[in-house]
Amino acid sequence: MSKILLTGGAGYIGSHTAIEMLNAGYEIIVADNFSNSSKESLRRVEKITGKTIPFYQADITDKEQTEKIFEENDIAAVIHFAGLKSVGESVSCPVRYYKNNLLSSLNLLEVMEKHHVKKLVFSSSATVYGNPDHVPFDETMPVGVCTNPYGWTKQMSEQIFQDACVADKDLTVILLRYFNPVGAHESGTIGEAPNGTPNNLMPYISQVAVGTLKQLSVYGSDYPTHDGTGVRDYIHVVDLAKGHLAAIRYAETHTGTEIFNLGTGCGYSVLDMVKAFEKVNGVSVPYRIADRRPGDIASAYADPAKARDILGWQAEKTLEDMCRDTWKWQRQNPNGYNA
Ligand code: NAD
Ligand code: WQD
């Protein structure tokens, strides 16, 4: 039986997607260099699903290692999660980010072509929209000016994949633009395990709540939003994972490039998130108002209509689910996957 390859499948979004793919009856293989994850996440996915996951410890920027996976398996499609994702780190180490994120995309395309694999789903980001003058963001809007190298690697990869589709009429590339993934599997056994101090809001809030960090800095209270703090489209990672299942199903019967926002269409502010987290979990999240973070925009949320109409997918989980599941994972695993 042919298989779906998940590059970066041991990571936060990849591990949740692995569960949805396995539960839907797909056979999967994971390739990960574990630069930002551990084998423990795969062991836990195996426990949740009762299925064994074949995996390769492989770097997708290494052509030989990538090639080996395709030689040894009959691969029907690839979901390409592998990538470095820290915005701040990409500013201090731009070459590392361009090299890792672009070379992995280029290698994959070459190896896929050689092995006649024609279906690819790519983890892109709402960051490619830059700073448009209105919300919600829809897929027809032009991509914008990114404020950091990470964002450029996503925009450039999108361009590379689109050009490859123009040249090869049998190729299918689905570009998924994620908004702000949060939450964890309802078991609380897999979730987001950032290295060091988190940059993203939800992991930061939960580490303050658990007592690892003292207080949250709210970056800016003078944005033109309902309470002055930044507004984002937070999406439960299990909903996001199900979006990949829908994308793979769509890719099975279509060719060419298609772009989909994966978001809820709802915008919540930083203070909305703090208050919801406190209320749902009965905990306290001390915060202080700080300066704006350079590169941040006031408001970003999706128009999710295209994914609903074409993929038949929409987010179902609530803000309460996001807060509860984040907290369950955090409480059960205060040190992430390091027991
Ligand atoms: P993650 O860091 O948890 O997962 C990425 C995985 O890729 C990790 O397991 C890492 O070890 C692996 N990896 C990195 N470079 C690799 C390489 N060269 N070869 C093999 N494996 C490699 O991140 P995530 O949150 O699960 O994100 C998955 C994808 O989605 C990334 O491409 C990310 O840029 C994108 N994305 C994430 C977010 C977000 O907020 N989490 C938002 C938009 C897009
Ligand atoms: C959310 C809001 C902050 C931390 C980033 C990437 C994007 C995508 C998702 C990968 C903003 C505020 C945050 C804190 C705060 N990743 N905040 N205090 O910036 O929307 O998106 O992650 O593709 O590309 O840019 O997410 O979680 O960092 O911030 O006040 O300690 O929370 O200012 O308004 P962001 P975030």
CSV table of C-alpha atoms and ligand atoms in Angstrom, one decimal:
chain,number,residue,atom,x,y,z
A,1,MET,CA,0.0,0.0,0.0
A,2,SER,CA,1.3,3.5,-0.8
A,3,LYS,CA,2.1,5.8,2.1
A,4,ILE,CA,2.0,9.4,3.0
A,5,LEU,CA,5.4,10.9,4.0
A,6,LEU,CA,5.3,13.4,6.8
A,7,THR,CA,8.5,15.5,6.8
A,8,GLY,CA,8.9,17.1,10.3
A,9,GLY,CA,6.2,14.7,11.5
A,10,ALA,CA,7.6,14.5,15.0
A,11,GLY,CA,7.0,18.2,15.5
A,12,TYR,CA,4.0,20.0,17.0
A,13,ILE,CA,1.6,20.1,14.0
A,14,GLY,CA,3.1,17.0,12.4
A,15,SER,CA,2.5,14.7,15.4
A,16,HIS,CA,-1.2,15.8,15.6
A,17,THR,CA,-1.6,15.3,11.9
A,18,ALA,CA,-0.1,11.8,12.2
A,19,ILE,CA,-2.9,10.9,14.5
A,20,GLU,CA,-5.6,12.1,12.1
A,21,MET,CA,-4.0,10.4,9.2
A,22,LEU,CA,-3.7,7.1,11.0
A,23,ASN,CA,-7.2,7.3,12.4
A,24,ALA,CA,-8.5,7.8,8.8
A,25,GLY,CA,-6.7,4.6,7.7
A,26,TYR,CA,-3.7,6.1,5.9
A,27,GLU,CA,-0.3,4.5,6.2
A,28,ILE,CA,2.3,7.1,7.1
A,29,ILE,CA,6.1,7.4,7.4
A,30,VAL,CA,7.8,10.2,9.3
A,31,ALA,CA,11.1,11.8,8.4
A,32,ASP,CA,12.5,14.2,11.0
A,33,ASN,CA,16.0,15.3,12.0
A,34,PHE,CA,14.7,15.9,15.5
A,35,SER,CA,16.3,19.4,15.5
A,36,ASN,CA,13.2,20.7,17.3
A,37,SER,CA,11.4,17.6,18.5
A,38,SER,CA,12.0,14.2,20.0
A,39,LYS,CA,11.2,10.6,19.3
A,40,GLU,CA,9.1,10.6,22.4
A,41,SER,CA,6.3,12.5,20.5
A,42,LEU,CA,6.1,9.6,18.0
A,43,ARG,CA,6.0,7.0,20.8
A,44,ARG,CA,3.1,8.9,22.2
A,45,VAL,CA,1.3,9.0,18.9
A,46,GLU,CA,1.8,5.3,18.6
A,47,LYS,CA,0.2,4.9,22.1
A,48,ILE,CA,-2.8,7.1,21.2
A,49,THR,CA,-3.5,5.3,17.9
A,50,GLY,CA,-2.3,1.8,18.7
A,51,LYS,CA,-0.3,1.8,15.4
A,52,THR,CA,3.4,1.7,14.7
A,53,ILE,CA,5.0,4.6,12.9
A,54,PRO,CA,7.9,3.8,10.6
A,55,PHE,CA,10.4,6.7,10.9
A,56,TYR,CA,13.6,7.9,9.4
A,57,GLN,CA,16.0,10.2,11.3
A,58,ALA,CA,16.8,12.2,8.2
A,59,ASP,CA,17.6,15.7,7.3
A,60,ILE,CA,15.5,16.8,4.2
A,61,THR,CA,18.3,19.2,3.3
A,62,ASP,CA,20.4,16.1,2.7
A,63,LYS,CA,19.7,14.8,-0.7
A,64,GLU,CA,21.0,11.3,-0.1
A,65,GLN,CA,19.1,10.8,3.1
A,66,THR,CA,15.9,12.1,1.5
A,67,GLU,CA,16.4,9.9,-1.6
A,68,LYS,CA,16.8,6.8,0.6
A,69,ILE,CA,13.3,7.2,2.0
A,70,PHE,CA,11.8,7.4,-1.5
A,71,GLU,CA,13.8,4.4,-2.7
A,72,GLU,CA,12.6,2.2,0.2
A,73,ASN,CA,9.0,3.2,0.2
A,74,ASP,CA,6.1,3.5,-2.2
A,75,ILE,CA,5.1,7.1,-1.4
A,76,ALA,CA,1.8,8.5,-2.7
A,77,ALA,CA,2.0,12.0,-1.3
A,78,VAL,CA,4.1,14.2,1.0
A,79,ILE,CA,3.1,16.6,3.7
A,80,HIS,CA,6.0,18.9,4.2
A,81,PHE,CA,6.1,20.2,7.8
A,82,ALA,CA,9.9,20.1,8.2
A,83,GLY,CA,11.2,23.6,8.8
A,84,LEU,CA,12.7,26.0,11.3
A,85,LYS,CA,9.9,28.3,12.6
A,86,SER,CA,11.2,30.8,15.1
A,87,VAL,CA,10.7,34.4,13.8
A,88,GLY,CA,13.3,35.9,16.2
A,89,GLU,CA,15.9,33.3,15.5
A,90,SER,CA,15.4,33.8,11.8
A,91,VAL,CA,16.4,37.4,12.2
A,92,SER,CA,19.7,36.5,14.1
A,93,CYS,CA,20.5,33.4,11.9
A,94,PRO,CA,19.0,34.2,8.5
A,95,VAL,CA,21.4,31.9,6.5
A,96,ARG,CA,20.5,28.9,8.6
A,97,TYR,CA,16.8,29.6,8.0
A,98,TYR,CA,17.1,30.2,4.3
A,99,LYS,CA,19.3,27.1,3.9
A,100,ASN,CA,17.1,24.8,6.0
A,101,ASN,CA,13.7,25.9,4.7
A,102,LEU,CA,14.5,26.5,1.1
A,103,LEU,CA,16.9,23.6,0.5
A,104,SER,CA,14.4,21.2,2.1
A,105,SER,CA,11.7,22.4,-0.3
A,106,LEU,CA,14.0,22.2,-3.3
A,107,ASN,CA,15.4,18.7,-2.4
A,108,LEU,CA,11.9,17.4,-1.9
A,109,LEU,CA,10.8,18.6,-5.3
A,110,GLU,CA,13.7,17.0,-7.1
A,111,VAL,CA,13.4,13.7,-5.3
A,112,MET,CA,9.7,13.6,-5.8
A,113,GLU,CA,10.1,14.2,-9.5
A,114,LYS,CA,12.7,11.4,-9.8
A,115,HIS,CA,10.3,9.0,-8.0
A,116,HIS,CA,7.1,10.2,-9.8
A,117,VAL,CA,5.5,11.4,-6.6
A,118,LYS,CA,3.0,14.1,-7.7
A,119,LYS,CA,1.2,15.2,-4.5
A,120,LEU,CA,2.5,17.7,-2.0
A,121,VAL,CA,0.9,19.6,0.9
A,122,PHE,CA,3.0,22.4,2.3
A,123,SER,CA,3.0,24.1,5.7
A,124,SER,CA,2.9,27.8,4.8
A,125,SER,CA,1.9,30.6,7.1
A,126,ALA,CA,-0.4,33.6,7.3
A,127,THR,CA,2.8,35.6,7.7
A,128,VAL,CA,3.1,35.6,3.8
A,129,TYR,CA,0.3,38.2,3.8
A,130,GLY,CA,2.6,40.8,5.4
A,131,ASN,CA,0.7,43.7,6.8
A,132,PRO,CA,-2.4,44.2,4.6
A,133,ASP,CA,-4.7,47.2,5.2
A,134,HIS,CA,-7.7,45.1,6.0
A,135,VAL,CA,-8.9,41.9,7.7
A,136,PRO,CA,-10.0,39.2,7.2
A,137,PHE,CA,-7.2,37.9,4.9
A,138,ASP,CA,-8.3,35.9,1.9
A,139,GLU,CA,-6.3,33.8,-0.5
A,140,THR,CA,-6.8,36.2,-3.5
A,141,MET,CA,-4.9,39.0,-1.6
A,142,PRO,CA,-1.4,39.5,-2.9
A,143,VAL,CA,1.4,38.2,-0.7
A,144,GLY,CA,3.0,41.1,1.2
A,145,VAL,CA,6.3,42.3,2.4
A,146,CYS,CA,7.5,40.0,5.1
A,147,THR,CA,9.2,41.5,8.2
A,148,ASN,CA,11.6,38.6,8.9
A,149,PRO,CA,13.6,35.9,7.1
A,150,TYR,CA,11.3,33.1,8.3
A,151,GLY,CA,8.4,34.7,6.5
A,152,TRP,CA,10.4,35.1,3.4
A,153,THR,CA,11.3,31.4,3.4
A,154,LYS,CA,7.6,30.6,3.4
A,155,GLN,CA,6.8,33.0,0.6
A,156,MET,CA,9.8,31.9,-1.5
A,157,SER,CA,8.9,28.2,-1.0
A,158,GLU,CA,5.3,29.0,-2.1
A,159,GLN,CA,6.7,30.6,-5.2
A,160,ILE,CA,9.0,27.6,-5.9
A,161,PHE,CA,6.2,25.1,-5.6
A,162,GLN,CA,3.8,27.2,-7.7
A,163,ASP,CA,6.5,27.4,-10.5
A,164,ALA,CA,7.1,23.7,-10.3
A,165,CYS,CA,3.3,23.2,-10.8
A,166,VAL,CA,3.4,25.4,-13.9
A,167,ALA,CA,6.2,23.3,-15.4
A,168,ASP,CA,4.7,19.9,-14.5
A,169,LYS,CA,1.0,19.6,-15.3
A,170,ASP,CA,0.7,16.3,-13.3
A,171,LEU,CA,1.9,17.9,-10.1
A,172,THR,CA,-0.5,18.9,-7.2
A,173,VAL,CA,0.7,21.3,-4.6
A,174,ILE,CA,-1.6,22.4,-1.8
A,175,LEU,CA,-0.3,25.5,0.1
A,176,LEU,CA,-1.8,25.7,3.6
A,177,ARG,CA,-1.5,29.1,5.2
A,178,TYR,CA,-1.9,28.4,9.0
A,179,PHE,CA,-3.0,31.2,11.3
A,180,ASN,CA,-2.0,30.8,15.0
A,181,PRO,CA,-2.0,27.1,16.0
A,182,VAL,CA,-2.6,26.5,19.7
A,183,GLY,CA,-3.9,23.7,22.0
A,184,ALA,CA,-3.0,20.1,22.2
A,185,HIS,CA,-4.4,16.6,21.8
A,186,GLU,CA,-7.3,16.0,24.2
A,187,SER,CA,-5.2,13.2,25.9
A,188,GLY,CA,-2.8,15.9,27.1
A,189,THR,CA,0.1,13.6,26.1
A,190,ILE,CA,1.3,15.4,23.0
A,191,GLY,CA,1.5,19.2,22.5
A,192,GLU,CA,3.8,22.1,21.8
A,193,ALA,CA,7.2,21.8,23.4
A,194,PRO,CA,9.2,24.9,22.6
A,195,ASN,CA,12.9,25.0,23.4
A,196,GLY,CA,13.8,27.6,26.0
A,197,THR,CA,11.5,30.6,26.7
A,198,PRO,CA,8.6,30.6,24.3
A,199,ASN,CA,8.1,33.4,21.8
A,200,ASN,CA,4.5,32.6,21.0
A,201,LEU,CA,1.6,33.8,23.2
A,202,MET,CA,-0.1,30.5,24.3
A,203,PRO,CA,2.9,28.6,25.4
A,204,TYR,CA,4.1,31.7,27.3
A,205,ILE,CA,0.7,32.1,29.0
A,206,SER,CA,0.7,28.4,30.1
A,207,GLN,CA,4.3,28.6,31.4
A,208,VAL,CA,3.3,31.7,33.5
A,209,ALA,CA,0.2,29.8,34.8
A,210,VAL,CA,2.3,26.8,35.7
A,211,GLY,CA,4.8,29.0,37.5
A,212,THR,CA,7.9,28.5,35.2
A,213,LEU,CA,7.7,32.1,34.1
A,214,LYS,CA,6.8,35.1,36.3
A,215,GLN,CA,4.6,37.2,34.2
A,216,LEU,CA,3.5,37.8,30.6
A,217,SER,CA,4.6,40.9,28.8
A,218,VAL,CA,1.7,42.1,26.6
A,219,TYR,CA,3.3,43.6,23.6
A,220,GLY,CA,1.5,46.8,23.0
A,221,SER,CA,-1.9,48.2,24.3
A,222,ASP,CA,-2.3,51.0,21.7
A,223,TYR,CA,-3.2,49.0,18.6
A,224,PRO,CA,-6.4,50.0,16.8
A,225,THR,CA,-8.3,46.9,18.2
A,226,HIS,CA,-11.2,46.5,20.6
A,227,ASP,CA,-8.9,46.6,23.7
A,228,GLY,CA,-5.6,48.0,22.2
A,229,THR,CA,-3.8,44.6,22.2
A,230,GLY,CA,-2.9,42.5,19.1
A,231,VAL,CA,-5.7,40.4,17.5
A,232,ARG,CA,-5.0,37.0,16.0
A,233,ASP,CA,-6.8,33.9,14.7
A,234,TYR,CA,-6.0,31.1,17.1
A,235,ILE,CA,-6.8,27.7,15.8
A,236,HIS,CA,-6.9,24.4,17.7
A,237,VAL,CA,-4.1,22.1,16.5
A,238,VAL,CA,-6.4,19.2,16.1
A,239,ASP,CA,-8.7,21.2,13.8
A,240,LEU,CA,-5.5,22.2,11.9
A,241,ALA,CA,-4.5,18.5,11.7
A,242,LYS,CA,-7.9,17.6,10.2
A,243,GLY,CA,-7.3,20.3,7.6
A,244,HIS,CA,-4.3,18.3,6.3
A,245,LEU,CA,-6.5,15.2,6.0
A,246,ALA,CA,-9.0,17.2,3.9
A,247,ALA,CA,-6.1,18.6,1.8
A,248,ILE,CA,-4.7,15.2,1.1
A,249,ARG,CA,-8.1,13.9,0.1
A,250,TYR,CA,-8.6,16.9,-2.2
A,251,ALA,CA,-5.1,16.4,-3.7
A,252,GLU,CA,-6.0,12.8,-4.6
A,253,THR,CA,-8.4,14.0,-7.3
A,254,HIS,CA,-6.9,17.4,-8.4
A,255,THR,CA,-3.8,18.8,-10.1
A,256,GLY,CA,-2.2,22.2,-10.0
A,257,THR,CA,-1.6,24.6,-7.1
A,258,GLU,CA,-4.3,25.5,-4.6
A,259,ILE,CA,-3.9,27.8,-1.6
A,260,PHE,CA,-6.1,27.5,1.5
A,261,ASN,CA,-6.2,29.5,4.7
A,262,LEU,CA,-6.5,27.3,7.8
A,263,GLY,CA,-8.0,29.6,10.4
A,264,THR,CA,-11.3,30.0,12.3
A,265,GLY,CA,-12.2,33.4,11.0
A,266,CYS,CA,-12.4,34.7,14.6
A,267,GLY,CA,-10.0,37.3,16.0
A,268,TYR,CA,-9.1,37.3,19.7
A,269,SER,CA,-6.9,39.9,21.4
A,270,VAL,CA,-4.0,39.1,23.8
A,271,LEU,CA,-6.1,40.1,26.7
A,272,ASP,CA,-9.1,38.0,25.5
A,273,MET,CA,-6.7,35.1,25.5
A,274,VAL,CA,-5.4,35.8,29.0
A,275,LYS,CA,-8.9,36.2,30.4
A,276,ALA,CA,-10.2,33.1,28.7
A,277,PHE,CA,-7.2,31.0,29.9
A,278,GLU,CA,-7.8,32.2,33.5
A,279,LYS,CA,-11.5,31.6,33.4
A,280,VAL,CA,-11.5,28.1,31.7
A,281,ASN,CA,-8.7,26.8,33.9
A,282,GLY,CA,-9.2,28.6,37.1
A,283,VAL,CA,-5.7,29.9,37.2
A,284,SER,CA,-4.0,33.3,37.4
A,285,VAL,CA,-1.9,34.7,34.6
A,286,PRO,CA,-0.1,37.9,35.9
A,287,TYR,CA,0.8,40.3,33.1
A,288,ARG,CA,2.3,43.7,32.5
A,289,ILE,CA,1.8,46.0,29.5
A,290,ALA,CA,5.1,46.3,27.5
A,291,ASP,CA,6.2,48.0,24.3
A,292,ARG,CA,5.1,46.7,21.0
A,293,ARG,CA,7.2,43.9,19.5
A,294,PRO,CA,8.9,45.0,16.3
A,295,GLY,CA,7.4,43.4,13.2
A,296,ASP,CA,4.0,42.7,14.9
A,297,ILE,CA,0.8,43.8,13.2
A,298,ALA,CA,-2.4,45.0,14.9
A,299,SER,CA,-4.8,42.4,13.6
A,300,ALA,CA,-4.7,39.2,11.5
A,301,TYR,CA,-7.5,36.7,11.0
A,302,ALA,CA,-8.6,34.5,8.2
A,303,ASP,CA,-11.4,34.4,5.8
A,304,PRO,CA,-11.9,30.6,6.0
A,305,ALA,CA,-14.6,30.3,3.3
A,306,LYS,CA,-12.4,28.8,0.6
A,307,ALA,CA,-11.3,25.8,2.8
A,308,ARG,CA,-15.0,25.3,3.9
A,309,ASP,CA,-16.4,25.5,0.3
A,310,ILE,CA,-13.7,23.5,-1.5
A,311,LEU,CA,-12.1,21.2,1.1
A,312,GLY,CA,-15.3,20.8,3.1
A,313,TRP,CA,-13.2,21.6,6.2
A,314,GLN,CA,-13.8,24.1,9.0
A,315,ALA,CA,-12.5,24.6,12.5
A,316,GLU,CA,-14.9,23.1,15.1
A,317,LYS,CA,-13.2,23.6,18.4
A,318,THR,CA,-13.8,26.6,20.6
A,319,LEU,CA,-11.6,29.0,22.5
A,320,GLU,CA,-12.5,27.1,25.6
A,321,ASP,CA,-11.2,23.8,24.1
A,322,MET,CA,-7.9,25.6,23.1
A,323,CYS,CA,-7.4,26.9,26.6
A,324,ARG,CA,-8.3,23.7,28.4
A,325,ASP,CA,-6.2,21.4,26.1
A,326,THR,CA,-3.2,23.7,26.3
A,327,TRP,CA,-3.4,23.6,30.1
A,328,LYS,CA,-3.9,19.9,30.3
A,329,TRP,CA,-0.7,19.3,28.2
A,330,GLN,CA,1.3,21.9,30.2
A,331,ARG,CA,0.2,20.6,33.6
A,332,GLN,CA,0.9,16.9,32.7
A,333,ASN,CA,4.2,17.8,31.0
A,334,PRO,CA,5.8,20.9,32.6
A,335,ASN,CA,9.1,20.0,31.0
A,336,GLY,CA,7.7,19.1,27.6
A,337,TYR,CA,8.9,15.7,26.4
A,338,ASN,CA,11.8,15.8,28.8
A,339,ALA,CA,10.2,13.9,31.7
B,1,NAD,P1,8.0,22.1,14.9
B,1,NAD,O1,9.3,22.7,15.1
B,1,NAD,O2,7.4,21.5,16.1
B,1,NAD,O3,8.0,21.0,13.8
B,1,NAD,C1,8.9,21.0,12.7
B,1,NAD,C2,9.7,19.7,12.6
B,1,NAD,O4,10.6,19.7,11.5
B,1,NAD,C3,10.5,19.4,13.9
B,1,NAD,O5,10.2,18.1,14.3
B,1,NAD,C4,11.9,19.5,13.4
B,1,NAD,O6,12.8,18.7,14.1
B,1,NAD,C5,11.8,19.2,11.9
B,1,NAD,N1,12.8,19.7,11.0
B,1,NAD,C6,13.2,20.9,10.9
B,1,NAD,N2,14.1,21.0,9.9
B,1,NAD,C7,14.3,19.8,9.3
B,1,NAD,C8,15.0,19.2,8.3
B,1,NAD,N3,15.9,19.9,7.6
B,1,NAD,N4,14.9,17.9,8.1
B,1,NAD,C9,14.1,17.1,8.8
B,1,NAD,N5,13.3,17.6,9.8
B,1,NAD,C10,13.4,18.9,10.1
B,1,NAD,O7,7.0,23.2,14.2
B,1,NAD,P2,5.5,23.1,14.0
B,1,NAD,O8,4.8,24.2,14.8
B,1,NAD,O9,5.0,21.7,14.0
B,1,NAD,O10,5.4,23.6,12.5
B,1,NAD,C11,5.4,22.7,11.4
B,1,NAD,C12,5.5,23.6,10.1
B,1,NAD,O11,4.4,24.5,10.1
B,1,NAD,C13,6.8,24.4,9.9
B,1,NAD,O12,7.1,24.4,8.6
B,1,NAD,C14,6.3,25.8,10.4
B,1,NAD,O13,7.1,26.8,9.8
B,1,NAD,C15,4.9,25.8,9.8
B,1,NAD,N6,4.1,26.8,10.6
B,1,NAD,C16,4.0,26.7,11.9
B,1,NAD,C17,3.2,27.6,12.6
B,1,NAD,C18,3.2,27.7,14.1
B,1,NAD,O14,2.8,28.7,14.7
B,1,NAD,N7,3.4,26.6,14.8
B,1,NAD,C19,2.5,28.6,11.9
B,1,NAD,C20,2.5,28.6,10.5
B,1,NAD,C21,3.3,27.7,9.8
B,2,WQD,C1,0.4,36.5,19.1
B,2,WQD,C2,0.0,37.8,19.7
B,2,WQD,C3,1.9,39.3,20.1
B,2,WQD,C4,4.0,36.8,23.0
B,2,WQD,C5,3.9,34.0,14.9
B,2,WQD,C6,4.6,34.0,13.6
B,2,WQD,C7,3.7,33.4,12.5
B,2,WQD,C8,3.3,32.0,12.9
B,2,WQD,C9,2.6,32.0,14.2
B,2,WQD,C10,4.8,30.4,12.1
B,2,WQD,C11,0.7,39.1,19.1
B,2,WQD,C12,1.3,38.9,21.4
B,2,WQD,C13,3.1,37.3,22.1
B,2,WQD,C14,4.1,37.5,24.3
B,2,WQD,C15,2.4,39.0,23.6
B,2,WQD,N1,4.3,31.1,13.0
B,2,WQD,N2,2.3,38.4,22.4
B,2,WQD,N3,3.3,38.6,24.5
B,2,WQD,O1,3.3,36.8,16.0
B,2,WQD,O2,0.9,36.3,15.5
B,2,WQD,O3,2.7,34.7,14.8
B,2,WQD,O4,3.5,32.6,15.2
B,2,WQD,O5,4.6,30.5,10.9
B,2,WQD,O6,4.5,33.4,11.4
B,2,WQD,O7,4.9,35.4,13.3
B,2,WQD,O8,2.1,34.8,17.1
B,2,WQD,O9,2.0,33.9,19.4
B,2,WQD,O10,4.0,35.3,18.8
B,2,WQD,O11,1.8,36.4,19.0
B,2,WQD,O12,1.8,40.0,23.9
B,2,WQD,O13,4.9,37.1,25.1
B,2,WQD,O14,0.4,37.8,21.1
B,2,WQD,O15,2.3,40.7,20.1
B,2,WQD,O16,-0.2,40.1,19.2
B,2,WQD,P1,2.3,35.8,15.8
B,2,WQD,P2,2.6,35.0,18.6
